[in-house]
Amino acid sequence: ELEFTQISTGSSTSRYILGSNLAFATAYTQAVIAPGNSTYFYGVINGFGHQISNLSINNSTSNSNTGLLGNSWGNVSNLGISGSIYTTIGNTNSHTGALIGNDVGNGGVISNVYSTVNVSSINSSGYYVGGLLGSISGGNSIVSNAYASGTVTANNGVGGLIGRFNT
């Protein structure tokens, strides 16, 4: 888990492979990778068919997109996740999704991924919550062969798979 949390966010040439299933033991208060609203993941994560289990995030920080990755310009494939995410009223101005809170829609590919994460959010108007992705901000990203089967509850802008896909 420690090595996974130390994934570099600043390089588009960074490549990461998950070599086995990973069970998290830590409860997080923000996104595991690229938390906040101004740090982005730019690389590639290939889960090679493995699963990250026990993802637990309870985020009450404002301006903090929430998910395994808070913000992404990168590619994620062949990965499953399970666990729970809860954001509170303090988590305003933020998108929430199990895999990615906010994908900026800059040509990233999200493929062969799934989530069984239960997502519950008290979000502010104009911000989105999804079972896999909270928001895709632009129309250039590709999502394929993806599903979310956990429960998703929110008071604004909610979607079972993607809260908002802005084209």
mmCIF file of C-alpha atoms in Angstrom:
data_model
loop_
_atom_site.group_PDB
_atom_site.id
_atom_site.type_symbol
_atom_site.label_atom_id
_atom_site.label_comp_id
_atom_site.label_asym_id
_atom_site.label_seq_id
_atom_site.Cartn_x
_atom_site.Cartn_y
_atom_site.Cartn_z
ATOM 1 C CA GLU A 1 0.000 0.000 0.000
ATOM 2 C CA LEU A 2 2.785 2.439 0.871
ATOM 3 C CA GLU A 3 4.421 2.117 -2.553
ATOM 4 C CA PHE A 4 1.074 2.639 -4.262
ATOM 5 C CA THR A 5 0.423 5.845 -2.326
ATOM 6 C CA GLN A 6 3.803 7.202 -3.446
ATOM 7 C CA ILE A 7 2.928 7.147 -7.152
ATOM 8 C CA SER A 8 4.346 10.215 -8.868
ATOM 9 C CA THR A 9 1.756 12.667 -10.095
ATOM 10 C CA GLY A 10 3.834 14.984 -12.241
ATOM 11 C CA SER A 11 5.078 12.951 -15.206
ATOM 12 C CA SER A 12 3.226 11.730 -18.275
ATOM 13 C CA THR A 13 5.954 9.118 -18.798
ATOM 14 C CA SER A 14 5.316 7.417 -15.433
ATOM 15 C CA ARG A 15 4.059 3.841 -15.809
ATOM 16 C CA TYR A 16 2.749 1.725 -12.930
ATOM 17 C CA ILE A 17 1.746 -1.928 -12.843
ATOM 18 C CA LEU A 18 -0.163 -3.600 -10.032
ATOM 19 C CA GLY A 19 1.535 -7.002 -9.680
ATOM 20 C CA SER A 20 -1.024 -8.553 -7.314
ATOM 21 C CA ASN A 21 -4.221 -7.776 -5.449
ATOM 22 C CA LEU A 22 -3.776 -5.030 -2.867
ATOM 23 C CA ALA A 23 -5.798 -4.750 0.355
ATOM 24 C CA PHE A 24 -5.591 -1.279 1.865
ATOM 25 C CA ALA A 25 -5.242 -1.108 5.646
ATOM 26 C CA THR A 26 -5.353 2.687 5.938
ATOM 27 C CA ALA A 27 -8.448 4.891 6.105
ATOM 28 C CA TYR A 28 -7.781 8.040 4.070
ATOM 29 C CA THR A 29 -9.120 11.554 4.533
ATOM 30 C CA GLN A 30 -8.522 12.622 0.899
ATOM 31 C CA ALA A 31 -7.803 10.968 -2.443
ATOM 32 C CA VAL A 32 -5.024 8.381 -2.252
ATOM 33 C CA ILE A 33 -3.254 9.830 -5.327
ATOM 34 C CA ALA A 34 -3.449 13.450 -6.552
ATOM 35 C CA PRO A 35 -5.624 14.893 -3.757
ATOM 36 C CA GLY A 36 -6.998 18.430 -3.736
ATOM 37 C CA ASN A 37 -8.038 20.327 -6.848
ATOM 38 C CA SER A 38 -4.644 21.320 -8.248
ATOM 39 C CA THR A 39 -2.502 18.127 -8.192
ATOM 40 C CA TYR A 40 -2.976 15.807 -11.191
ATOM 41 C CA PHE A 41 -1.953 12.269 -12.074
ATOM 42 C CA TYR A 42 -0.483 12.275 -15.607
ATOM 43 C CA GLY A 43 0.853 8.734 -16.069
ATOM 44 C CA VAL A 44 -0.458 5.223 -16.696
ATOM 45 C CA ILE A 45 -1.748 2.688 -14.176
ATOM 46 C CA ASN A 46 -2.293 -0.869 -15.407
ATOM 47 C CA GLY A 47 -3.830 -3.131 -12.765
ATOM 48 C CA PHE A 48 -3.246 -6.274 -14.869
ATOM 49 C CA GLY A 49 -6.621 -7.629 -13.763
ATOM 50 C CA HIS A 50 -5.971 -7.141 -10.060
ATOM 51 C CA GLN A 51 -8.158 -5.495 -7.427
ATOM 52 C CA ILE A 52 -7.584 -2.886 -4.753
ATOM 53 C CA SER A 53 -9.833 -3.753 -1.834
ATOM 54 C CA ASN A 54 -10.808 -1.981 1.382
ATOM 55 C CA LEU A 55 -10.491 1.510 -0.117
ATOM 56 C CA SER A 56 -11.785 3.769 2.660
ATOM 57 C CA ILE A 57 -11.994 7.547 2.274
ATOM 58 C CA ASN A 58 -13.870 9.935 4.559
ATOM 59 C CA ASN A 59 -13.242 13.415 3.154
ATOM 60 C CA SER A 60 -14.476 16.643 4.725
ATOM 61 C CA THR A 61 -11.902 18.903 3.022
ATOM 62 C CA SER A 62 -13.249 21.619 0.707
ATOM 63 C CA ASN A 63 -11.833 21.953 -2.819
ATOM 64 C CA SER A 64 -10.661 18.341 -2.770
ATOM 65 C CA ASN A 65 -11.783 15.956 -5.527
ATOM 66 C CA THR A 66 -12.171 12.501 -4.031
ATOM 67 C CA GLY A 67 -11.470 8.972 -5.296
ATOM 68 C CA LEU A 68 -8.575 6.569 -5.606
ATOM 69 C CA LEU A 69 -7.237 9.362 -7.826
ATOM 70 C CA GLY A 70 -8.529 12.824 -7.005
ATOM 71 C CA ASN A 71 -7.591 14.372 -10.374
ATOM 72 C CA SER A 72 -6.362 12.679 -13.525
ATOM 73 C CA TRP A 73 -5.035 13.468 -16.987
ATOM 74 C CA GLY A 74 -3.729 9.909 -17.245
ATOM 75 C CA ASN A 75 -4.775 6.412 -18.294
ATOM 76 C CA VAL A 76 -6.109 3.680 -15.997
ATOM 77 C CA SER A 77 -6.817 0.117 -17.133
ATOM 78 C CA ASN A 78 -7.417 -3.457 -16.000
ATOM 79 C CA LEU A 79 -8.228 -2.575 -12.399
ATOM 80 C CA GLY A 80 -11.014 -3.254 -9.921
ATOM 81 C CA ILE A 81 -11.671 -1.477 -6.625
ATOM 82 C CA SER A 82 -13.869 -2.164 -3.622
ATOM 83 C CA GLY A 83 -14.547 -0.322 -0.382
ATOM 84 C CA SER A 84 -16.377 2.841 0.637
ATOM 85 C CA ILE A 85 -16.121 6.601 0.137
ATOM 86 C CA TYR A 86 -17.980 9.196 2.165
ATOM 87 C CA THR A 87 -17.719 12.944 1.713
ATOM 88 C CA THR A 88 -19.353 15.405 4.074
ATOM 89 C CA ILE A 89 -20.817 18.871 3.757
ATOM 90 C CA GLY A 90 -17.326 20.290 4.300
ATOM 91 C CA ASN A 91 -16.219 18.700 1.006
ATOM 92 C CA THR A 92 -17.649 21.528 -1.133
ATOM 93 C CA ASN A 93 -16.476 22.459 -4.645
ATOM 94 C CA SER A 94 -15.408 18.872 -5.281
ATOM 95 C CA HIS A 95 -16.241 15.873 -7.496
ATOM 96 C CA THR A 96 -16.360 12.333 -6.084
ATOM 97 C CA GLY A 97 -15.931 8.970 -7.815
ATOM 98 C CA ALA A 98 -14.558 5.634 -6.643
ATOM 99 C CA LEU A 99 -11.758 5.511 -9.232
ATOM 100 C CA ILE A 100 -11.367 9.185 -10.187
ATOM 101 C CA GLY A 101 -12.966 12.269 -8.693
ATOM 102 C CA ASN A 102 -12.249 14.519 -11.681
ATOM 103 C CA ASP A 103 -10.882 13.392 -15.037
ATOM 104 C CA VAL A 104 -9.995 16.492 -17.031
ATOM 105 C CA GLY A 105 -10.998 14.879 -20.339
ATOM 106 C CA ASN A 106 -7.684 15.446 -22.046
ATOM 107 C CA GLY A 107 -7.569 12.254 -24.092
ATOM 108 C CA GLY A 108 -7.138 9.826 -21.184
ATOM 109 C CA VAL A 109 -8.295 6.237 -21.583
ATOM 110 C CA ILE A 110 -10.116 4.474 -18.771
ATOM 111 C CA SER A 111 -10.712 0.860 -19.787
ATOM 112 C CA ASN A 112 -11.429 -2.565 -18.331
ATOM 113 C CA VAL A 113 -12.145 -1.143 -14.884
ATOM 114 C CA TYR A 114 -14.843 -1.705 -12.298
ATOM 115 C CA SER A 115 -15.921 -0.535 -8.884
ATOM 116 C CA THR A 116 -17.995 -2.148 -6.154
ATOM 117 C CA VAL A 117 -17.302 0.840 -3.888
ATOM 118 C CA ASN A 118 -20.255 2.353 -2.032
ATOM 119 C CA VAL A 119 -20.101 6.124 -2.582
ATOM 120 C CA SER A 120 -22.045 8.570 -0.422
ATOM 121 C CA SER A 121 -21.601 12.300 -0.761
ATOM 122 C CA ILE A 122 -23.080 15.514 0.522
ATOM 123 C CA ASN A 123 -21.949 17.609 -2.421
ATOM 124 C CA SER A 124 -22.567 21.183 -3.446
ATOM 125 C CA SER A 125 -24.578 22.163 -6.517
ATOM 126 C CA GLY A 126 -22.548 22.078 -9.732
ATOM 127 C CA TYR A 127 -20.322 19.214 -8.528
ATOM 128 C CA TYR A 128 -20.820 15.575 -9.379
ATOM 129 C CA VAL A 129 -20.729 12.102 -7.856
ATOM 130 C CA GLY A 130 -20.452 8.763 -9.679
ATOM 131 C CA GLY A 131 -19.874 5.127 -8.874
ATOM 132 C CA LEU A 132 -16.673 5.086 -10.954
ATOM 133 C CA LEU A 133 -15.991 8.690 -12.044
ATOM 134 C CA GLY A 134 -17.291 11.875 -10.473
ATOM 135 C CA SER A 135 -16.761 14.113 -13.479
ATOM 136 C CA ILE A 136 -15.132 14.057 -16.899
ATOM 137 C CA SER A 137 -14.558 17.723 -17.624
ATOM 138 C CA GLY A 138 -13.935 17.527 -21.370
ATOM 139 C CA GLY A 139 -15.086 15.314 -24.186
ATOM 140 C CA ASN A 140 -11.746 13.813 -25.202
ATOM 141 C CA SER A 141 -11.516 10.968 -22.672
ATOM 142 C CA ILE A 142 -12.542 7.424 -23.538
ATOM 143 C CA VAL A 143 -14.310 5.140 -21.064
ATOM 144 C CA SER A 144 -14.770 1.539 -22.214
ATOM 145 C CA ASN A 145 -15.617 -1.824 -20.690
ATOM 146 C CA ALA A 146 -16.358 -0.261 -17.302
ATOM 147 C CA TYR A 147 -18.996 -0.789 -14.637
ATOM 148 C CA ALA A 148 -19.908 0.217 -11.098
ATOM 149 C CA SER A 149 -22.133 -1.930 -8.897
ATOM 150 C CA GLY A 150 -21.864 -0.226 -5.494
ATOM 151 C CA THR A 151 -24.536 2.100 -4.179
ATOM 152 C CA VAL A 152 -24.187 5.770 -5.062
ATOM 153 C CA THR A 153 -26.023 8.453 -3.079
ATOM 154 C CA ALA A 154 -25.694 12.209 -3.248
ATOM 155 C CA ASN A 155 -27.846 15.307 -3.001
ATOM 156 C CA ASN A 156 -26.754 16.819 -6.355
ATOM 157 C CA GLY A 157 -25.483 15.620 -9.764
ATOM 158 C CA VAL A 158 -25.337 11.873 -9.195
ATOM 159 C CA GLY A 159 -24.780 9.059 -11.707
ATOM 160 C CA GLY A 160 -24.370 5.317 -11.255
ATOM 161 C CA LEU A 161 -21.211 5.123 -13.390
ATOM 162 C CA ILE A 162 -20.275 8.746 -14.148
ATOM 163 C CA GLY A 163 -21.708 11.789 -12.372
ATOM 164 C CA ARG A 164 -21.092 14.076 -15.375
ATOM 165 C CA PHE A 165 -19.534 13.574 -18.799
ATOM 166 C CA ASN A 166 -19.133 17.075 -20.170
ATOM 167 C CA THR A 167 -18.643 16.924 -23.943
#
